[in-house]
């Protein structure tokens, strides 16, 4: 398996140091890595239109031409890529609210510490493993499968299950939510009797409901509130393990 | 009708009007009374009593009551017109239902005047009961501080009185005078209990508010001293700057470039340790900065990892209470350990804020019935720390969790957006 990582920073020294550290991390891993570097936001945005299939992007907030926020908005809103994991890099520790609305994976402070970077790479790798698991479902033409990382949330009603996918499509089949939930990694949390949500696609979380990226509103039932909160908090703490 | 009967009728009618007034206050969510409104209630009381006592016509009675309720409703100017029109029919149908229930409970319709009186007592009690339930459902401010058990016992007292009346009426061996006196006493008793309850709740609330205010003042004091300290340090930096520039100028004149470079890196090192927390979020920076300098000054190793937006995301007061108290506790706790160390993590994501503060400690935990008690010697003043954090967290629909093993003590607070 190969992981594609992008770096975008106008400081060449930062790019070089990051690239070196990333390569060092993957020499002791079973994954191979391909690192691409951009020195300005404009050229990155042009290249993002092509099928780059980046999985992680280290993005400087203070780019000279277009800011990191604009690049982030472009990724999430214009080309609608919700799966690219953005890690903001900055020499400051003060962040604007807009940055959080882009749903970054994390923030790294310059000069980047190797320990901090390695922790992020390790966590993202385990996340990738979870995302690439498959969920199989029956159809008229036999069993089919989808990567769980592409499922936003799962709905069930009248013995029917509906997978709401990242690209906006829906997949329906006969089954029970309790049967499906066994196949799912812990990023899926039960919000009510008939809903399971993928934490990674939550836009905002309130105490009694979640709003998914894409705007769907799912309420958290009273009976699932305690367990939902517990799992949700763990996922934020980064305690999700395989 | 003799005089005592008239008096009793007037009194029950007065209580009825008072309860109607209470219901209207909740129904219209309006607290500003004027003279016209009191006048409307007065007219309503006089008119309904007069019609009831003088003209024994149920139809006329009904019409006058409805007209009076409409008159009352129209004094609530700030309310929606639909709500004002609906008020009369709602109250009237509620009274009709309660009257029917009271007649049914006391053994059916009768011409006996005594039964009529007792029926009206039961009906008034039911009216009071309906009001308490309605108030609970619509979250009146007094009942917010009342627990479900307290509320159930209040309802219970009323229910027991009604039961007593029913038993009293169904027993033929008791004289009618006794029935009237006891039932009237029960009714008065219930009203006194209700007022006592409200007064106690109100007093409890104001005491709580006073406590919160006191605590808030303490927090502002900490905030202010943080600012003053910062001011002092800025003055020191400005003073040092003069000195640094002179030194650098001297080195430059002597062309000692290596020394200049070394001097500048020393200065960088110094300035980087200047501000322990710089998130741009002013309240968080000031309270955490103050706490962390205080901790480092006492020889505690502090680790922080904070990714939060500059904008203020939760009420400043709440954040200050949470961070101030938790940091205070953590610092005090970790100083008892051989290796004093504390770490603070704050993360904002998906519009939620997770705060996690861990510290090394001596392993002594004082727990009772699942609730942590303070291990500090002065329990009276210190027990408030964690409990005020808890109440702030609950108010924000968040959650507080405490984990500990032999070495580390961790408190986590999660606030939802």
XYZ file of C-alpha atoms in Angstrom:
659
model
C 0.000 0.000 0.000
C 1.173 3.462 -0.858
C 0.336 6.662 0.963
C 0.470 10.014 -0.833
C 1.410 13.033 1.221
C 1.511 16.671 0.151
C 3.417 19.580 1.692
C 2.667 23.204 0.896
C 4.828 25.916 2.457
C 6.701 28.884 1.051
C 9.650 28.255 3.375
C 11.823 25.775 1.529
C 13.681 24.825 4.712
C 10.417 23.765 6.399
C 9.380 21.705 3.364
C 12.737 19.965 3.220
C 12.769 19.200 6.942
C 9.200 17.856 6.836
C 9.881 15.732 3.779
C 12.969 14.271 5.374
C 11.176 13.470 8.628
C 8.200 11.921 6.775
C 10.504 9.682 4.719
C 12.336 8.697 7.890
C 9.067 7.667 9.510
C 8.032 5.462 6.591
C 11.359 3.647 6.225
C 10.418 1.690 9.352
C 6.816 1.160 8.201
C 5.235 -1.428 5.922
C 3.733 1.384 3.848
C 5.556 3.119 1.024
C 5.248 6.861 0.724
C 5.175 9.463 -2.039
C 5.724 13.077 -0.978
C 4.851 16.026 -3.231
C 5.856 19.594 -2.409
C 4.312 22.925 -3.398
C 5.797 26.297 -2.537
C 2.663 28.374 -3.112
C -1.068 27.934 -2.734
C -2.044 28.783 -6.311
C -0.086 25.937 -7.912
C -1.377 23.510 -5.259
C -4.963 24.496 -6.041
C -4.339 23.981 -9.765
C -2.902 20.528 -9.152
C -5.676 19.532 -6.748
C -8.156 19.612 -9.642
C -6.364 16.588 -11.065
C -6.793 13.208 -9.437
C -3.912 13.474 -6.991
C -5.373 11.082 -4.415
C -3.500 12.759 -1.596
C -4.301 11.340 1.810
C -2.510 13.881 4.009
C -1.684 17.526 3.289
C 0.643 19.586 5.465
C -0.539 23.103 4.748
C 1.063 26.351 5.846
C -1.467 28.881 7.160
C 0.538 31.982 6.166
C 1.164 31.400 2.468
C 2.160 34.485 0.460
C -0.288 34.311 -2.475
C -3.469 32.621 -1.235
C -3.811 31.833 2.470
C -4.063 28.367 3.973
C -7.685 29.118 4.830
C -8.518 29.773 1.186
C -6.787 26.592 0.074
C -8.652 24.678 2.808
C -11.998 26.155 1.764
C -11.215 25.309 -1.845
C -10.566 21.684 -0.879
C -13.704 21.285 1.244
C -16.164 23.504 -0.594
C -15.128 23.835 -4.249
C -13.771 20.379 -5.018
C -15.761 18.871 -2.113
C -12.988 16.643 -0.809
C -13.918 15.653 2.733
C -11.468 12.794 3.085
C -8.160 14.617 2.593
C -6.597 15.013 6.037
C -5.285 18.545 6.402
C -2.603 19.299 8.995
C -2.030 23.031 9.348
C 1.523 24.195 9.982
C 2.247 27.596 11.415
C 4.776 29.423 13.511
C 1.939 30.920 15.536
C -0.208 29.213 18.118
C -3.203 31.509 17.601
C -5.738 30.202 15.112
C -8.715 31.838 13.441
C -12.137 30.212 13.743
C -12.252 29.732 9.954
C -9.424 27.217 10.229
C -11.504 24.992 12.490
C -14.445 25.082 10.088
C -12.218 23.388 7.506
C -11.989 20.390 9.885
C -8.224 20.037 10.018
C -6.833 16.823 11.434
C -4.419 18.716 13.676
C -2.006 21.640 13.936
C 1.801 21.562 13.928
C 3.951 24.388 15.214
C 7.147 25.434 13.404
C 9.851 24.385 13.898
C 8.134 21.026 13.547
C 9.126 18.543 16.231
C 9.765 15.011 15.015
C 7.813 13.484 17.930
C 4.729 15.590 17.165
C 4.883 14.747 13.474
C 5.387 11.020 14.093
C 2.389 10.899 16.412
C 0.188 12.488 13.739
C 1.475 10.124 11.056
C 0.900 7.130 13.320
C -2.659 8.197 14.197
C -3.548 8.949 10.581
C -2.156 5.578 9.526
C -4.369 3.729 11.982
C -7.266 5.832 10.793
C -6.482 4.857 7.217
C -6.557 1.200 8.221
C -10.022 1.680 9.694
C -11.256 3.582 6.652
C -10.082 0.959 4.207
C -12.063 -1.818 5.901
C -14.984 -3.060 3.857
C -18.630 -3.389 4.566
C -20.297 -6.112 2.534
C -23.963 -6.039 1.643
C -26.313 -8.271 -0.338
C -27.739 -7.253 -3.733
C -29.629 -9.089 -6.457
C -26.304 -9.799 -8.168
C -24.636 -11.183 -5.055
C -22.495 -9.576 -2.391
C -21.026 -6.130 -2.936
C -18.759 -4.031 -0.743
C -17.907 -0.432 0.119
C -15.011 1.060 2.084
C -16.371 2.139 5.469
C -14.425 5.398 5.208
C -16.765 6.469 2.409
C -19.913 5.989 4.502
C -21.199 9.174 6.144
C -23.928 7.596 8.175
C -26.183 4.569 8.264
C -29.925 4.706 8.578
C -32.283 1.828 9.250
C -36.051 1.586 9.001
C -38.460 -1.320 8.464
C -35.701 -3.952 8.205
C -34.082 -1.871 5.463
C -30.623 -0.362 5.784
C -29.522 2.714 3.940
C -25.864 3.735 3.648
C -25.495 7.465 3.021
C -22.235 7.827 1.142
C -19.660 10.584 1.014
C -20.432 11.332 -2.647
C -24.126 11.889 -1.874
C -25.389 8.546 -3.173
C -27.392 6.069 -1.113
C -27.148 2.304 -0.988
C -30.170 0.372 0.307
C -30.423 -3.279 1.225
C -32.348 -5.569 3.556
C -30.793 -6.118 6.966
C -30.608 -5.069 10.562
C -28.450 -2.348 12.013
C -27.313 -4.638 14.822
C -25.918 -7.103 12.246
C -24.057 -4.405 10.326
C -22.652 -2.680 13.419
C -20.426 -5.702 14.149
C -18.513 -5.087 10.919
C -17.907 -1.427 11.644
C -14.825 0.148 13.223
C -15.255 2.373 16.323
C -15.410 5.557 14.223
C -19.070 4.656 13.796
C -21.151 5.727 16.758
C -24.762 4.850 17.490
C -26.836 8.042 17.756
C -30.241 6.410 18.097
C -32.088 3.174 17.453
C -31.937 3.704 13.717
C -28.853 5.880 13.118
C -25.104 5.278 13.206
C -22.798 8.139 12.269
C -19.197 8.212 11.078
C -17.426 10.628 13.444
C -15.222 11.823 10.639
C -18.171 13.316 8.771
C -19.620 15.235 11.696
C -19.672 18.973 11.090
C -20.894 20.138 14.496
C -21.889 18.159 17.540
C -24.375 19.437 20.078
C -25.528 17.662 23.224
C -28.704 16.362 21.594
C -27.946 16.258 17.884
C -25.207 16.194 15.281
C -25.050 18.035 11.977
C -23.221 16.054 9.342
C -20.997 17.612 6.722
C -23.405 18.147 3.858
C -26.043 19.454 6.246
C -28.005 16.413 7.449
C -29.319 16.730 10.993
C -29.394 13.640 13.172
C -30.697 13.715 16.732
C -29.102 11.754 19.528
C -31.786 9.826 21.383
C -32.018 10.050 25.151
C -31.206 6.366 25.588
C -28.013 6.568 23.496
C -26.776 9.900 24.834
C -24.392 8.533 27.474
C -22.801 5.925 25.215
C -22.649 8.372 22.306
C -20.840 10.963 24.395
C -18.364 8.415 25.680
C -17.447 7.179 22.199
C -17.412 10.689 20.801
C -15.058 11.925 23.504
C -12.745 8.962 22.939
C -12.604 9.684 19.246
C -11.592 13.287 19.949
C -8.957 12.148 22.396
C -7.566 9.959 19.652
C -8.093 6.821 21.703
C -9.637 4.882 18.882
C -7.599 1.747 18.529
C -7.976 -1.195 16.237
C -77.634 31.336 52.191
C -76.313 32.320 55.583
C -73.269 34.481 56.308
C -70.627 31.736 56.857
C -71.603 30.169 53.516
C -71.213 33.495 51.765
C -67.845 34.062 53.374
C -66.598 30.618 52.401
C -67.772 31.133 48.826
C -66.012 34.491 48.654
C -62.805 33.013 50.030
C -62.711 30.066 47.612
C -63.472 32.472 44.765
C -60.587 34.689 45.923
C -58.176 31.737 45.998
C -59.405 30.699 42.550
C -58.694 34.180 41.184
C -55.228 34.122 42.768
C -54.414 30.794 41.118
C -55.777 32.078 37.790
C -53.419 35.038 38.182
C -50.486 32.665 38.794
C -51.382 30.562 35.758
C -51.715 33.682 33.595
C -48.222 34.854 34.674
C -46.738 31.582 33.387
C -49.029 31.359 30.355
C -48.248 34.865 29.099
C -44.641 34.896 30.430
C -45.177 38.465 31.545
C -43.946 39.887 34.816
C -44.763 43.566 34.477
C -48.053 44.205 36.242
C -49.885 47.502 36.033
C -52.864 48.920 37.862
C -55.249 48.048 35.000
C -54.386 44.395 35.296
C -55.018 44.337 39.055
C -58.262 46.139 38.385
C -59.261 43.480 35.848
C -58.629 40.751 38.424
C -60.624 42.714 41.007
C -63.575 43.131 38.614
C -63.352 39.487 37.674
C -63.455 38.414 41.340
C -66.356 40.727 42.177
C -68.393 39.879 39.098
C -68.079 36.110 39.323
C -68.776 36.084 43.060
C -71.818 38.327 42.664
C -73.293 36.314 39.812
C -72.710 33.074 41.693
C -74.230 34.307 44.947
C -77.108 36.413 43.622
C -78.271 34.770 40.407
C -78.340 31.004 40.499
C -78.048 30.560 36.773
C -75.257 28.282 35.498
C -75.453 29.686 31.950
C -75.107 33.279 33.129
C -72.331 32.207 35.464
C -70.432 30.674 32.564
C -70.842 33.739 30.344
C -69.683 36.154 33.047
C -66.659 34.003 33.883
C -65.665 33.828 30.206
C -66.059 37.583 29.817
C -63.915 38.192 32.912
C -61.185 35.842 31.664
C -61.168 37.655 28.323
C -60.901 40.970 30.150
C -57.928 39.648 32.134
C -56.284 38.185 29.028
C -56.471 41.521 27.227
C -54.423 43.266 29.883
C -51.426 41.159 28.793
C -50.584 43.542 25.946
C -47.202 42.108 25.057
C -48.635 38.672 24.311
C -49.737 37.248 20.999
C -53.449 37.943 20.237
C -54.212 34.265 19.548
C -52.800 33.341 22.930
C -54.931 35.994 24.617
C -58.128 34.760 22.959
C -57.307 31.139 23.781
C -56.754 31.864 27.486
C -60.453 32.153 28.468
C -61.715 28.919 26.864
C -58.660 26.987 28.151
C -59.152 28.067 31.765
C -62.898 27.586 31.562
C -62.655 24.067 30.170
C -59.964 23.239 32.747
C -62.275 24.417 35.541
C -65.168 22.446 34.078
C -63.066 19.282 33.998
C -61.816 19.837 37.546
C -65.370 20.527 38.796
C -66.581 17.316 37.195
C -63.724 15.363 38.769
C -64.440 16.856 42.195
C -68.163 16.053 41.919
C -67.339 12.520 40.874
C -64.817 12.099 43.722
C -67.199 13.341 46.405
C -69.998 11.040 45.377
C -72.019 12.722 42.647
C -74.383 15.647 42.354
C -76.445 16.610 45.351
C -78.632 19.452 46.520
C -76.946 19.476 49.908
C -75.154 22.811 50.379
C -72.414 21.195 52.457
C -71.481 18.804 49.677
C -71.454 21.765 47.345
C -68.899 23.537 49.544
C -66.666 20.488 49.853
C -66.872 19.988 46.101
C -65.672 23.515 45.519
C -62.778 22.960 47.980
C -61.689 19.835 46.120
C -62.017 21.697 42.855
C -59.807 24.540 44.146
C -57.180 22.047 45.336
C -57.240 20.357 41.945
C -56.851 23.787 40.365
C -53.759 24.415 42.488
C -52.463 20.950 41.564
C -53.017 21.684 37.866
C -51.128 24.956 38.249
C -48.110 23.287 39.911
C -47.981 20.631 37.190
C -48.354 23.229 34.433
C -45.625 25.354 35.967
C -43.294 22.378 36.147
C -43.905 21.534 32.490
C -43.338 25.102 31.328
C -40.144 25.435 33.439
C -41.017 28.232 35.816
C -37.893 29.713 37.322
C -38.598 28.624 40.903
C -38.935 24.988 39.954
C -35.671 24.836 38.075
C -33.846 24.416 41.336
C -36.364 21.905 42.653
C -35.571 18.227 42.387
C -38.145 15.754 41.123
C -38.521 14.297 44.636
C -39.292 17.672 46.173
C -41.799 18.297 43.462
C -43.446 14.902 43.927
C -43.758 15.507 47.673
C -45.460 18.843 47.030
C -47.901 17.166 44.670
C -48.261 14.353 47.234
C -49.382 16.744 49.984
C -52.140 18.050 47.744
C -53.191 14.573 46.680
C -53.400 13.426 50.326
C -55.634 16.413 51.215
C -57.978 15.613 48.362
C -58.120 11.992 49.479
C -58.945 13.132 53.050
C -61.813 15.240 51.777
C -63.221 12.388 49.723
C -63.142 10.079 52.757
C -64.658 12.784 54.957
C -67.598 13.354 52.609
C -68.344 9.680 52.128
C -68.582 9.125 55.917
C -72.186 9.778 56.955
C -71.417 9.749 60.696
C -69.652 13.124 60.773
C -71.568 16.353 61.264
C -71.756 18.754 58.369
C -70.114 21.542 60.381
C -67.049 19.309 61.044
C -66.844 18.445 57.346
C -66.825 22.115 56.360
C -64.319 23.184 59.013
C -61.860 20.331 58.343
C -62.036 20.672 54.576
C -61.540 24.415 54.780
C -58.606 23.935 57.146
C -57.074 21.421 54.721
C -57.422 23.858 51.856
C -55.768 26.668 53.810
C -53.090 24.268 54.954
C -52.231 23.339 51.353
C -52.003 26.937 50.290
C -49.702 27.764 53.210
C -47.506 24.752 52.386
C -47.314 25.872 48.777
C -46.273 29.410 49.715
C -43.745 28.137 52.213
C -42.302 25.955 49.491
C -42.057 28.820 47.002
C -40.489 31.102 49.593
C -37.884 28.489 50.528
C -37.075 27.832 46.867
C -36.667 31.528 46.234
C -34.394 31.907 49.235
C -32.319 28.941 48.167
C -31.959 30.445 44.696
C -30.815 33.814 45.998
C -28.278 32.161 48.285
C -26.926 30.225 45.349
C -26.663 33.358 43.265
C -24.802 35.113 46.063
C -22.355 32.215 46.224
C -21.808 32.328 42.468
C -21.267 36.067 42.589
C -18.689 35.681 45.334
C -16.859 33.130 43.274
C -17.009 35.310 40.187
C -15.385 38.117 42.142
C -12.588 35.753 43.131
C -12.064 34.876 39.486
C -11.941 38.491 38.399
C -9.385 39.123 41.081
C -7.195 36.361 39.640
C -7.738 37.802 36.181
C -6.764 41.267 37.331
C -3.609 40.093 39.038
C -2.714 38.235 35.835
C -3.029 41.502 33.933
C -0.997 43.451 36.462
C 1.714 40.838 36.393
C 1.804 41.003 32.603
C 2.103 44.780 32.795
C 5.067 44.457 35.151
C 6.789 42.007 32.871
C 6.243 44.267 29.856
C 7.838 47.124 31.745
C 10.797 44.886 32.577
C 11.120 43.841 28.918
C 11.104 47.491 27.820
C 13.791 48.276 30.329
C 15.840 45.252 29.275
C 15.456 46.205 25.629
C 17.390 49.441 26.149
C 20.158 47.456 27.733
C 20.126 44.784 25.011
C 20.306 47.356 22.208
C 23.300 49.067 23.817
C 25.042 45.717 24.201
C 24.317 44.749 20.572
C 25.513 48.140 19.320
C 28.775 47.732 21.201
C 29.258 44.242 19.750
C 28.482 45.494 16.225
C 30.963 48.325 16.546
C 33.601 45.833 17.565
C 32.556 43.569 14.618
C 32.061 40.582 16.911
C 29.472 38.833 14.701
C 29.579 35.447 16.411
C 28.853 37.112 19.742
C 25.988 39.088 18.166
C 24.453 35.913 16.800
C 24.849 34.182 20.152
C 23.378 37.152 21.966
C 20.333 37.192 19.665
C 19.682 33.484 20.130
C 19.821 34.004 23.895
C 17.262 36.759 23.546
C 15.040 34.562 21.374
C 15.166 31.849 24.008
C 14.194 34.337 26.659
C 11.333 35.824 24.659
C 9.951 32.405 23.741
C 9.561 31.461 27.413
C 7.974 34.831 28.045
C 4.398 33.933 27.232
C 3.562 30.372 28.250
C 0.235 30.377 26.382
C -0.522 32.332 23.245
C -3.721 31.144 21.625
C -5.031 34.615 20.839
C -8.093 33.701 22.893
C -7.766 36.443 25.462
C -9.596 34.974 28.490
C -7.940 31.571 28.074
C -4.502 33.154 27.613
C -4.806 35.339 30.662
C -6.104 32.728 33.078
C -3.901 29.888 31.837
C -0.863 32.138 31.541
C -1.311 33.236 35.119
C -1.861 29.694 36.364
C 1.086 28.292 34.427
C 3.526 30.942 35.647
C 2.266 30.261 39.141
C 2.811 26.498 38.617
C 6.260 26.891 37.091
C 7.184 29.259 39.897
C 6.373 26.516 42.405
C 8.653 24.078 40.595
C 6.024 22.167 38.631
C 6.799 20.856 35.167
C 4.007 22.022 32.860
C 3.174 20.512 29.489
C 0.529 22.129 27.322
C -1.053 21.289 24.010
C -3.739 23.750 23.048
C -5.504 24.083 19.724
C -8.477 26.392 20.077
C -9.786 29.281 17.982
C -8.995 32.891 18.880
C -12.683 33.705 18.976
C -14.534 33.251 22.205
C -16.456 30.020 21.853
C -18.086 29.522 25.247
C -19.149 32.071 27.871
C -16.017 33.713 29.294
C -17.278 33.380 32.838
C -17.858 29.635 32.448
C -14.437 29.026 30.895
C -12.766 31.011 33.667
C -14.567 29.033 36.373
C -13.651 25.722 34.732
C -10.000 26.488 33.940
C -9.321 28.459 37.120
C -10.725 25.852 39.488
C -9.314 22.821 37.699
C -5.838 24.368 37.426
C -5.975 25.460 41.068
C -6.852 21.920 42.131
C -4.237 20.357 39.855
C -1.454 22.646 41.134
C -2.361 22.065 44.768
C -2.629 18.322 44.185
C 0.585 17.842 42.267
C 2.658 19.737 44.817
C 2.044 16.812 47.191
C 3.740 14.479 44.732
C 7.486 13.740 44.622
C 7.612 14.641 40.948
C 5.220 17.586 40.480
C 4.048 17.652 36.872
C 0.869 18.722 35.167
C -0.346 18.682 31.614
C -3.138 20.626 30.038
C -4.737 19.722 26.758
C -7.446 21.745 25.048
C -8.878 20.803 21.723
C -11.654 22.412 19.723
C -13.245 20.307 17.034
C -16.723 19.809 15.538
C -17.849 22.826 17.618
C -17.004 20.972 20.838
C -14.301 21.837 23.330
C -12.410 19.139 25.204
C -10.334 20.203 28.183
C -8.136 17.620 29.843
C -5.963 18.415 32.835
C -3.761 15.686 34.329
C -1.343 15.850 37.192
C 0.882 13.604 39.253
C -0.290 13.290 42.858
C 0.327 11.437 46.104
C -2.336 8.806 45.397
C -4.724 9.858 48.166
C -8.304 10.127 46.966
C -11.225 10.860 49.189
C -14.258 9.276 47.619
C -17.718 8.820 49.042
C -20.667 7.304 47.237
C -19.170 7.868 43.810
C -18.529 11.532 44.554
C -15.058 12.911 45.133
C -14.542 14.842 48.298
C -11.812 17.339 48.854
C -8.599 16.151 50.468
C -7.838 19.690 51.543
C -7.896 20.430 55.264
C -10.231 23.395 54.945
C -13.148 21.440 53.492
C -15.762 24.150 53.909
C -14.198 26.640 51.530
C -12.557 24.259 49.110
C -15.344 21.778 48.408
C -16.884 24.441 46.202
C -14.144 24.269 43.507
C -15.103 21.053 41.765
C -18.804 21.475 42.488
C -18.920 24.883 40.815
C -17.105 23.433 37.794
C -19.703 20.681 37.783
C -22.608 23.134 37.853
C -21.127 25.264 35.058
C -20.557 22.144 32.959
C -24.108 20.935 33.578
C -25.521 24.310 32.636
C -23.742 24.009 29.274
C -25.064 20.434 28.794
C -21.479 19.237 28.960
C -19.874 16.506 30.986
C -17.151 16.196 33.571
C -15.198 12.982 34.010
C -12.523 12.120 36.522
C -10.016 9.299 36.055
C -7.205 8.378 38.336
C -4.667 5.646 38.946
C -1.840 5.486 41.459
C 0.231 8.215 39.813
C -1.949 10.353 37.584
C -5.128 12.249 38.310
C -7.064 13.436 35.241
C -10.108 15.658 34.963
C -11.775 16.020 31.590
C -14.444 18.496 30.639
C -16.361 18.265 27.412
C -18.504 21.171 26.256
C -20.840 20.785 23.312
C -21.449 23.549 20.784
